[in-house]
Each structure stands twice: as structure tokens, then as C-alpha cells.
């Protein structure tokens, strides 16, 4: 039997084709197809839609990523997010949805924006959030050994629930290198403040951290809102 939560997200699958209607594929005429940068990009997108219909989300994700490489359009990020969700890569799904909303900006129709915000709200109940604040523009931040140039002051960084190693390097010195417990539905804030340039120890950053609750709607493992509207 299909659970309520599964029915909800199964209703998202037709979005993958419909979402791109204004971009030159689904239900498009020849004039619309001319908007695609190459036959290769169109082929990857079409392959991705077919693979989603077959339930092969891993391969579909590869195809949509290839499409995005050839044509970095914000609409494709929603397709990528849905694939990540079905693969239980919830942090990646939340990240892609955030980029979808940021890059689309005012171009995102209200119905699509509502769908994405509802989707993101539910995902926040499944993932943890890391927020870095303070003077970190000149600091190098790594999460689980990977340098993250996308980490900006005050920006939400979505991580799977569990233990993650956070490393902050400033002026060649490692000022934070520790394992941080990230809980689903909670936000961990790390603040970096400049300290004086004088004195025997020299200048640098002082780091503090605290954990707060986020406003995600659902608890891990279950959705509690109605089915999202189709994007047309």
C-alpha cells in the first residue's frame, strides 16, 4: 500500500516534463525547440524525463546534471531536486531547491514558488542546517573535507542529520576543526568574530557555536501537508 507521504511526492513526477514547458521541451513547437543550445542538451533532458517515468532516478539525475552543464537554467534545478529526494539525498534536494528559488527570482511563477517552498519546508524536517555568521569572507570553510566556496555569512547550508567535520582556516591557520552533531529539524550556528590584530598571539577569528530549532513543518520520515499543485 502506498503511504500518504509517498502519494504526495509521486504527484510531483509529472512536473519534470511540465516544468520545462516554457523552456522549449514539453508540449513545445518547433520555434520553442530552437531555444535549446544544442541537440545534445535536449537529448539529455528527454532522457532524464523518460528515466524518471521508469523510476530510475539515479540515471535521471545524471541526465539532468548533464543538461544543466550544457544549459545552466534554474528550472532544471527543480528536476535535480526531485531526483535527489527520491534517492533520499535530502540535503542535496534542499540545496537545489534553494538555488531554484534564488536564481529564478521574480521569474518563478507563484504556483511554482509555492510548490518549491512547501517542498523545502518539508525537507527541513529531514535535514539539519548549518549557518555561519560573522567575518568569514576571507576564511576558507570545509565541510567533511570538501572546501565549500558557496558558504556565505548567514546562508543556510543543508546537511544530512549526523556528525560532520567543520574546518575553518583563516590566514593560513586552522581556527576550527571539530566534529559537529547536526540534528534533523535543527539549526547549528557557528559565529566567527575578529579579535585584535595586536598582542603576542596576533589577530584572528574567535569562534562560538550554538544550536537552535528551525521552522520545518514535518518531523523526519513523514509529510503532513496536502499534495502540491501541478506546475504548468
PDB file of C-alpha atoms in Angstrom:
ATOM      1  CA  UNK A   1       0.000   0.000   0.000  1.00  0.00           C
ATOM      2  CA  UNK A   2       1.290   3.472  -0.884  1.00  0.00           C
ATOM      3  CA  UNK A   3       1.529   5.724   2.160  1.00  0.00           C
ATOM      4  CA  UNK A   4       0.146   9.268   2.217  1.00  0.00           C
ATOM      5  CA  UNK A   5       3.661  10.725   2.096  1.00  0.00           C
ATOM      6  CA  UNK A   6       4.559   8.584  -0.917  1.00  0.00           C
ATOM      7  CA  UNK A   7       1.364   9.597  -2.781  1.00  0.00           C
ATOM      8  CA  UNK A   8       2.228  13.198  -2.161  1.00  0.00           C
ATOM      9  CA  UNK A   9       5.607  13.091  -3.815  1.00  0.00           C
ATOM     10  CA  UNK A  10       4.545  10.712  -6.570  1.00  0.00           C
ATOM     11  CA  UNK A  11       2.324  13.580  -7.684  1.00  0.00           C
ATOM     12  CA  UNK A  12       5.489  15.604  -8.309  1.00  0.00           C
ATOM     13  CA  UNK A  13       6.776  13.319 -11.036  1.00  0.00           C
ATOM     14  CA  UNK A  14       4.756  14.793 -13.937  1.00  0.00           C
ATOM     15  CA  UNK A  15       6.325  18.136 -13.009  1.00  0.00           C
ATOM     16  CA  UNK A  16       9.578  17.014 -14.569  1.00  0.00           C
ATOM     17  CA  UNK A  17       8.129  17.289 -18.033  1.00  0.00           C
ATOM     18  CA  UNK A  18       5.616  20.065 -17.442  1.00  0.00           C
ATOM     19  CA  UNK A  19       8.103  22.281 -15.601  1.00  0.00           C
ATOM     20  CA  UNK A  20      10.128  22.883 -18.743  1.00  0.00           C
ATOM     21  CA  UNK A  21       7.162  23.826 -20.909  1.00  0.00           C
ATOM     22  CA  UNK A  22       8.287  27.445 -21.014  1.00  0.00           C
ATOM     23  CA  UNK A  23      11.877  26.461 -21.789  1.00  0.00           C
ATOM     24  CA  UNK A  24      11.424  24.628 -25.049  1.00  0.00           C
ATOM     25  CA  UNK A  25      10.653  20.971 -24.474  1.00  0.00           C
ATOM     26  CA  UNK A  26       7.352  19.761 -23.043  1.00  0.00           C
ATOM     27  CA  UNK A  27       4.426  20.499 -25.341  1.00  0.00           C
ATOM     28  CA  UNK A  28       6.694  22.774 -27.361  1.00  0.00           C
ATOM     29  CA  UNK A  29       6.548  23.709 -31.007  1.00  0.00           C
ATOM     30  CA  UNK A  30       9.494  23.966 -33.386  1.00  0.00           C
ATOM     31  CA  UNK A  31      10.024  27.627 -32.520  1.00  0.00           C
ATOM     32  CA  UNK A  32      10.345  26.734 -28.845  1.00  0.00           C
ATOM     33  CA  UNK A  33      12.741  23.876 -29.525  1.00  0.00           C
ATOM     34  CA  UNK A  34      15.057  26.376 -31.194  1.00  0.00           C
ATOM     35  CA  UNK A  35      15.703  27.829 -27.727  1.00  0.00           C
ATOM     36  CA  UNK A  36      17.754  24.782 -26.766  1.00  0.00           C
ATOM     37  CA  UNK A  37      21.518  25.385 -27.116  1.00  0.00           C
ATOM     38  CA  UNK A  38      22.173  22.017 -28.768  1.00  0.00           C
ATOM     39  CA  UNK A  39      20.595  18.720 -29.690  1.00  0.00           C
ATOM     40  CA  UNK A  40      22.806  17.160 -27.023  1.00  0.00           C
ATOM     41  CA  UNK A  41      21.233  19.214 -24.222  1.00  0.00           C
ATOM     42  CA  UNK A  42      17.742  18.383 -25.473  1.00  0.00           C
ATOM     43  CA  UNK A  43      18.618  14.692 -25.674  1.00  0.00           C
ATOM     44  CA  UNK A  44      19.887  14.630 -22.088  1.00  0.00           C
ATOM     45  CA  UNK A  45      16.738  16.336 -20.845  1.00  0.00           C
ATOM     46  CA  UNK A  46      14.408  13.999 -22.739  1.00  0.00           C
ATOM     47  CA  UNK A  47      16.375  11.008 -21.457  1.00  0.00           C
ATOM     48  CA  UNK A  48      16.033  12.316 -17.907  1.00  0.00           C
ATOM     49  CA  UNK A  49      12.260  12.652 -18.191  1.00  0.00           C
ATOM     50  CA  UNK A  50      11.960   9.108 -19.583  1.00  0.00           C
ATOM     51  CA  UNK A  51      14.173   7.674 -16.832  1.00  0.00           C
ATOM     52  CA  UNK A  52      12.032   9.333 -14.168  1.00  0.00           C
ATOM     53  CA  UNK A  53       8.995   7.677 -15.720  1.00  0.00           C
ATOM     54  CA  UNK A  54      10.844   4.360 -15.455  1.00  0.00           C
ATOM     55  CA  UNK A  55      11.675   5.032 -11.805  1.00  0.00           C
ATOM     56  CA  UNK A  56      15.433   5.175 -12.488  1.00  0.00           C
ATOM     57  CA  UNK A  57      16.215   8.324 -10.503  1.00  0.00           C
ATOM     58  CA  UNK A  58      19.962   7.755 -10.314  1.00  0.00           C
ATOM     59  CA  UNK A  59      20.385   7.755 -14.091  1.00  0.00           C
ATOM     60  CA  UNK A  60      17.812  10.541 -14.444  1.00  0.00           C
ATOM     61  CA  UNK A  61      19.889  12.663 -12.079  1.00  0.00           C
ATOM     62  CA  UNK A  62      22.939  12.125 -14.287  1.00  0.00           C
ATOM     63  CA  UNK A  63      20.979  13.213 -17.353  1.00  0.00           C
ATOM     64  CA  UNK A  64      19.603  16.359 -15.713  1.00  0.00           C
ATOM     65  CA  UNK A  65      23.066  17.266 -14.434  1.00  0.00           C
ATOM     66  CA  UNK A  66      24.406  16.872 -17.974  1.00  0.00           C
ATOM     67  CA  UNK A  67      21.591  19.103 -19.209  1.00  0.00           C
ATOM     68  CA  UNK A  68      22.429  21.724 -16.595  1.00  0.00           C
ATOM     69  CA  UNK A  69      26.119  21.660 -17.580  1.00  0.00           C
ATOM     70  CA  UNK A  70      25.179  22.458 -21.178  1.00  0.00           C
ATOM     71  CA  UNK A  71      22.342  24.825 -20.266  1.00  0.00           C
ATOM     72  CA  UNK A  72      22.585  26.172 -16.683  1.00  0.00           C
ATOM     73  CA  UNK A  73      18.931  27.129 -16.348  1.00  0.00           C
ATOM     74  CA  UNK A  74      17.289  27.493 -12.950  1.00  0.00           C
ATOM     75  CA  UNK A  75      14.249  25.373 -13.915  1.00  0.00           C
ATOM     76  CA  UNK A  76      16.397  22.264 -14.253  1.00  0.00           C
ATOM     77  CA  UNK A  77      17.377  22.581 -10.591  1.00  0.00           C
ATOM     78  CA  UNK A  78      13.855  21.536  -9.590  1.00  0.00           C
ATOM     79  CA  UNK A  79      14.188  18.349 -11.640  1.00  0.00           C
ATOM     80  CA  UNK A  80      17.518  17.662  -9.950  1.00  0.00           C
ATOM     81  CA  UNK A  81      15.968  18.292  -6.530  1.00  0.00           C
ATOM     82  CA  UNK A  82      13.150  15.793  -7.132  1.00  0.00           C
ATOM     83  CA  UNK A  83      15.661  13.124  -8.194  1.00  0.00           C
ATOM     84  CA  UNK A  84      17.750  13.749  -5.076  1.00  0.00           C
ATOM     85  CA  UNK A  85      14.625  13.452  -2.952  1.00  0.00           C
ATOM     86  CA  UNK A  86      13.700  10.091  -4.452  1.00  0.00           C
ATOM     87  CA  UNK A  87      17.291   8.920  -3.833  1.00  0.00           C
ATOM     88  CA  UNK A  88      16.963  10.106  -0.206  1.00  0.00           C
ATOM     89  CA  UNK A  89      19.666  12.742  -0.703  1.00  0.00           C
ATOM     90  CA  UNK A  90      17.573  15.198   1.272  1.00  0.00           C
ATOM     91  CA  UNK A  91      20.295  17.800   1.900  1.00  0.00           C
ATOM     92  CA  UNK A  92      21.139  17.933  -1.812  1.00  0.00           C
ATOM     93  CA  UNK A  93      17.444  18.264  -2.650  1.00  0.00           C
ATOM     94  CA  UNK A  94      17.050  21.187  -0.239  1.00  0.00           C
ATOM     95  CA  UNK A  95      20.171  22.863  -1.649  1.00  0.00           C
ATOM     96  CA  UNK A  96      18.933  22.577  -5.242  1.00  0.00           C
ATOM     97  CA  UNK A  97      15.526  23.966  -4.292  1.00  0.00           C
ATOM     98  CA  UNK A  98      17.210  26.946  -2.645  1.00  0.00           C
ATOM     99  CA  UNK A  99      19.192  27.632  -5.833  1.00  0.00           C
ATOM    100  CA  UNK A 100      15.993  27.177  -7.867  1.00  0.00           C
ATOM    101  CA  UNK A 101      14.292  29.956  -5.880  1.00  0.00           C
ATOM    102  CA  UNK A 102      17.336  32.244  -5.706  1.00  0.00           C
ATOM    103  CA  UNK A 103      18.326  32.007  -9.365  1.00  0.00           C
ATOM    104  CA  UNK A 104      14.764  32.089 -10.665  1.00  0.00           C
ATOM    105  CA  UNK A 105      13.901  35.091  -8.514  1.00  0.00           C
ATOM    106  CA  UNK A 106      10.934  37.041  -9.823  1.00  0.00           C
ATOM    107  CA  UNK A 107      10.756  34.797 -12.889  1.00  0.00           C
ATOM    108  CA  UNK A 108       9.433  31.901 -10.799  1.00  0.00           C
ATOM    109  CA  UNK A 109       5.613  31.819 -11.216  1.00  0.00           C
ATOM    110  CA  UNK A 110       3.663  31.964  -7.970  1.00  0.00           C
ATOM    111  CA  UNK A 111       2.379  28.392  -8.310  1.00  0.00           C
ATOM    112  CA  UNK A 112       5.913  27.050  -8.832  1.00  0.00           C
ATOM    113  CA  UNK A 113       7.239  29.129  -5.951  1.00  0.00           C
ATOM    114  CA  UNK A 114       4.556  27.803  -3.605  1.00  0.00           C
ATOM    115  CA  UNK A 115       5.305  24.225  -4.636  1.00  0.00           C
ATOM    116  CA  UNK A 116       9.040  24.717  -4.091  1.00  0.00           C
ATOM    117  CA  UNK A 117       8.574  26.437  -0.717  1.00  0.00           C
ATOM    118  CA  UNK A 118       6.255  23.664   0.527  1.00  0.00           C
ATOM    119  CA  UNK A 119       8.731  21.058  -0.700  1.00  0.00           C
ATOM    120  CA  UNK A 120      11.612  22.884   1.020  1.00  0.00           C
ATOM    121  CA  UNK A 121       9.670  23.268   4.256  1.00  0.00           C
ATOM    122  CA  UNK A 122       9.091  19.530   4.434  1.00  0.00           C
ATOM    123  CA  UNK A 123      12.739  18.797   3.650  1.00  0.00           C
ATOM    124  CA  UNK A 124      13.832  20.991   6.555  1.00  0.00           C
ATOM    125  CA  UNK A 125      12.215  18.466   8.850  1.00  0.00           C
ATOM    126  CA  UNK A 126      14.529  15.790   7.445  1.00  0.00           C
ATOM    127  CA  UNK A 127      17.866  17.636   7.361  1.00  0.00           C
ATOM    128  CA  UNK A 128      19.956  19.808   9.609  1.00  0.00           C
ATOM    129  CA  UNK A 129      21.042  23.345   8.876  1.00  0.00           C
ATOM    130  CA  UNK A 130      24.480  24.853   9.390  1.00  0.00           C
ATOM    131  CA  UNK A 131      24.694  28.650   9.435  1.00  0.00           C
ATOM    132  CA  UNK A 132      27.995  30.503   9.619  1.00  0.00           C
ATOM    133  CA  UNK A 133      27.880  34.135  10.688  1.00  0.00           C
ATOM    134  CA  UNK A 134      30.423  36.868  11.284  1.00  0.00           C
ATOM    135  CA  UNK A 135      33.571  37.804   9.374  1.00  0.00           C
ATOM    136  CA  UNK A 136      34.067  34.679   7.286  1.00  0.00           C
ATOM    137  CA  UNK A 137      34.501  36.248   3.843  1.00  0.00           C
ATOM    138  CA  UNK A 138      38.282  35.759   3.991  1.00  0.00           C
ATOM    139  CA  UNK A 139      38.131  32.403   5.753  1.00  0.00           C
ATOM    140  CA  UNK A 140      38.227  29.023   3.997  1.00  0.00           C
ATOM    141  CA  UNK A 141      35.423  26.708   5.102  1.00  0.00           C
ATOM    142  CA  UNK A 142      35.464  22.940   4.604  1.00  0.00           C
ATOM    143  CA  UNK A 143      32.657  20.515   5.395  1.00  0.00           C
ATOM    144  CA  UNK A 144      33.610  16.852   5.617  1.00  0.00           C
ATOM    145  CA  UNK A 145      36.942  17.605   3.950  1.00  0.00           C
ATOM    146  CA  UNK A 146      35.442  19.425   0.972  1.00  0.00           C
ATOM    147  CA  UNK A 147      36.119  23.133   0.509  1.00  0.00           C
ATOM    148  CA  UNK A 148      32.799  24.967   0.250  1.00  0.00           C
ATOM    149  CA  UNK A 149      33.117  28.233  -1.644  1.00  0.00           C
ATOM    150  CA  UNK A 150      29.318  28.575  -1.603  1.00  0.00           C
ATOM    151  CA  UNK A 151      29.257  29.100   2.182  1.00  0.00           C
ATOM    152  CA  UNK A 152      28.328  32.727   2.832  1.00  0.00           C
ATOM    153  CA  UNK A 153      27.585  34.634   6.068  1.00  0.00           C
ATOM    154  CA  UNK A 154      24.050  33.917   7.237  1.00  0.00           C
ATOM    155  CA  UNK A 155      23.277  31.441   4.450  1.00  0.00           C
ATOM    156  CA  UNK A 156      21.598  28.133   5.269  1.00  0.00           C
ATOM    157  CA  UNK A 157      23.756  25.138   4.416  1.00  0.00           C
ATOM    158  CA  UNK A 158      21.781  21.904   4.410  1.00  0.00           C
ATOM    159  CA  UNK A 159      23.416  18.761   5.768  1.00  0.00           C
ATOM    160  CA  UNK A 160      22.175  15.247   6.350  1.00  0.00           C
ATOM    161  CA  UNK A 161      21.495  14.533  10.004  1.00  0.00           C
ATOM    162  CA  UNK A 162      24.571  13.114  11.700  1.00  0.00           C
ATOM    163  CA  UNK A 163      28.139  14.055  12.530  1.00  0.00           C
ATOM    164  CA  UNK A 164      30.075  16.344  10.197  1.00  0.00           C
ATOM    165  CA  UNK A 165      33.598  17.725  10.391  1.00  0.00           C
ATOM    166  CA  UNK A 166      33.691  21.505  10.087  1.00  0.00           C
ATOM    167  CA  UNK A 167      37.025  23.189   9.378  1.00  0.00           C
ATOM    168  CA  UNK A 168      37.624  26.943   9.199  1.00  0.00           C
ATOM    169  CA  UNK A 169      41.000  28.294   8.127  1.00  0.00           C
ATOM    170  CA  UNK A 170      41.942  31.962   8.423  1.00  0.00           C
ATOM    171  CA  UNK A 171      45.208  33.456   7.162  1.00  0.00           C
ATOM    172  CA  UNK A 172      46.735  30.023   6.864  1.00  0.00           C
ATOM    173  CA  UNK A 173      45.782  28.988  10.403  1.00  0.00           C
ATOM    174  CA  UNK A 174      43.157  26.414  11.294  1.00  0.00           C
ATOM    175  CA  UNK A 175      40.926  28.066  13.881  1.00  0.00           C
ATOM    176  CA  UNK A 176      38.211  25.421  13.963  1.00  0.00           C
ATOM    177  CA  UNK A 177      38.483  21.724  13.198  1.00  0.00           C
ATOM    178  CA  UNK A 178      35.908  19.672  15.010  1.00  0.00           C
ATOM    179  CA  UNK A 179      33.096  17.207  14.557  1.00  0.00           C
ATOM    180  CA  UNK A 180      29.690  18.813  14.881  1.00  0.00           C
ATOM    181  CA  UNK A 181      26.466  16.944  15.535  1.00  0.00           C
ATOM    182  CA  UNK A 182      23.773  18.083  13.128  1.00  0.00           C
ATOM    183  CA  UNK A 183      20.225  17.102  14.067  1.00  0.00           C
ATOM    184  CA  UNK A 184      17.262  16.824  11.716  1.00  0.00           C
ATOM    185  CA  UNK A 185      14.935  19.800  12.106  1.00  0.00           C
ATOM    186  CA  UNK A 186      17.561  21.826  13.969  1.00  0.00           C
ATOM    187  CA  UNK A 187      19.983  24.589  13.009  1.00  0.00           C
ATOM    188  CA  UNK A 188      23.579  24.789  14.217  1.00  0.00           C
ATOM    189  CA  UNK A 189      25.046  28.287  14.149  1.00  0.00           C
ATOM    190  CA  UNK A 190      28.784  28.944  14.197  1.00  0.00           C
ATOM    191  CA  UNK A 191      29.878  32.541  14.677  1.00  0.00           C
ATOM    192  CA  UNK A 192      33.331  33.813  13.768  1.00  0.00           C
ATOM    193  CA  UNK A 193      34.335  37.221  15.176  1.00  0.00           C
ATOM    194  CA  UNK A 194      37.544  39.117  14.522  1.00  0.00           C
ATOM    195  CA  UNK A 195      39.820  39.626  17.507  1.00  0.00           C
ATOM    196  CA  UNK A 196      42.523  42.280  17.852  1.00  0.00           C
ATOM    197  CA  UNK A 197      45.454  42.387  15.486  1.00  0.00           C
ATOM    198  CA  UNK A 198      47.874  43.304  18.242  1.00  0.00           C
ATOM    199  CA  UNK A 199      49.329  41.216  21.045  1.00  0.00           C
ATOM    200  CA  UNK A 200      51.608  38.238  21.132  1.00  0.00           C
ATOM    201  CA  UNK A 201      49.044  35.905  19.601  1.00  0.00           C
ATOM    202  CA  UNK A 202      48.357  38.146  16.611  1.00  0.00           C
ATOM    203  CA  UNK A 203      44.966  38.790  15.072  1.00  0.00           C
ATOM    204  CA  UNK A 204      42.470  36.187  14.044  1.00  0.00           C
ATOM    205  CA  UNK A 205      38.970  34.862  14.484  1.00  0.00           C
ATOM    206  CA  UNK A 206      37.192  33.767  17.617  1.00  0.00           C
ATOM    207  CA  UNK A 207      34.640  31.022  17.063  1.00  0.00           C
ATOM    208  CA  UNK A 208      31.490  30.249  19.051  1.00  0.00           C
ATOM    209  CA  UNK A 209      28.611  27.913  18.227  1.00  0.00           C
ATOM    210  CA  UNK A 210      25.046  27.218  19.326  1.00  0.00           C
ATOM    211  CA  UNK A 211      22.126  25.011  18.287  1.00  0.00           C
ATOM    212  CA  UNK A 212      18.614  26.332  17.652  1.00  0.00           C
ATOM    213  CA  UNK A 213      15.414  24.858  16.263  1.00  0.00           C
ATOM    214  CA  UNK A 214      14.347  25.503  12.687  1.00  0.00           C
ATOM    215  CA  UNK A 215      10.791  26.058  11.496  1.00  0.00           C
ATOM    216  CA  UNK A 216      10.471  22.918   9.336  1.00  0.00           C
ATOM    217  CA  UNK A 217       6.878  21.651   9.193  1.00  0.00           C
ATOM    218  CA  UNK A 218       7.356  17.914   9.330  1.00  0.00           C
ATOM    219  CA  UNK A 219       9.204  15.502  11.535  1.00  0.00           C
ATOM    220  CA  UNK A 220      11.765  13.153   9.973  1.00  0.00           C
ATOM    221  CA  UNK A 221      10.175  10.416   7.895  1.00  0.00           C
ATOM    222  CA  UNK A 222       6.684  11.843   7.429  1.00  0.00           C
ATOM    223  CA  UNK A 223       4.945  14.626   5.487  1.00  0.00           C
ATOM    224  CA  UNK A 224       1.842  16.243   6.878  1.00  0.00           C
ATOM    225  CA  UNK A 225       0.647  18.659   4.199  1.00  0.00           C
ATOM    226  CA  UNK A 226      -1.517  18.160   1.136  1.00  0.00           C
ATOM    227  CA  UNK A 227      -0.349  17.360  -2.348  1.00  0.00           C
ATOM    228  CA  UNK A 228       1.313  20.263  -4.189  1.00  0.00           C
ATOM    229  CA  UNK A 229      -0.331  21.769  -7.225  1.00  0.00           C
ATOM    230  CA  UNK A 230       0.969  20.797 -10.625  1.00  0.00           C
ATOM    231  CA  UNK A 231       3.289  23.272 -12.324  1.00  0.00           C
ATOM    232  CA  UNK A 232       2.123  24.321 -15.743  1.00  0.00           C
TER     233      UNK A 232
END
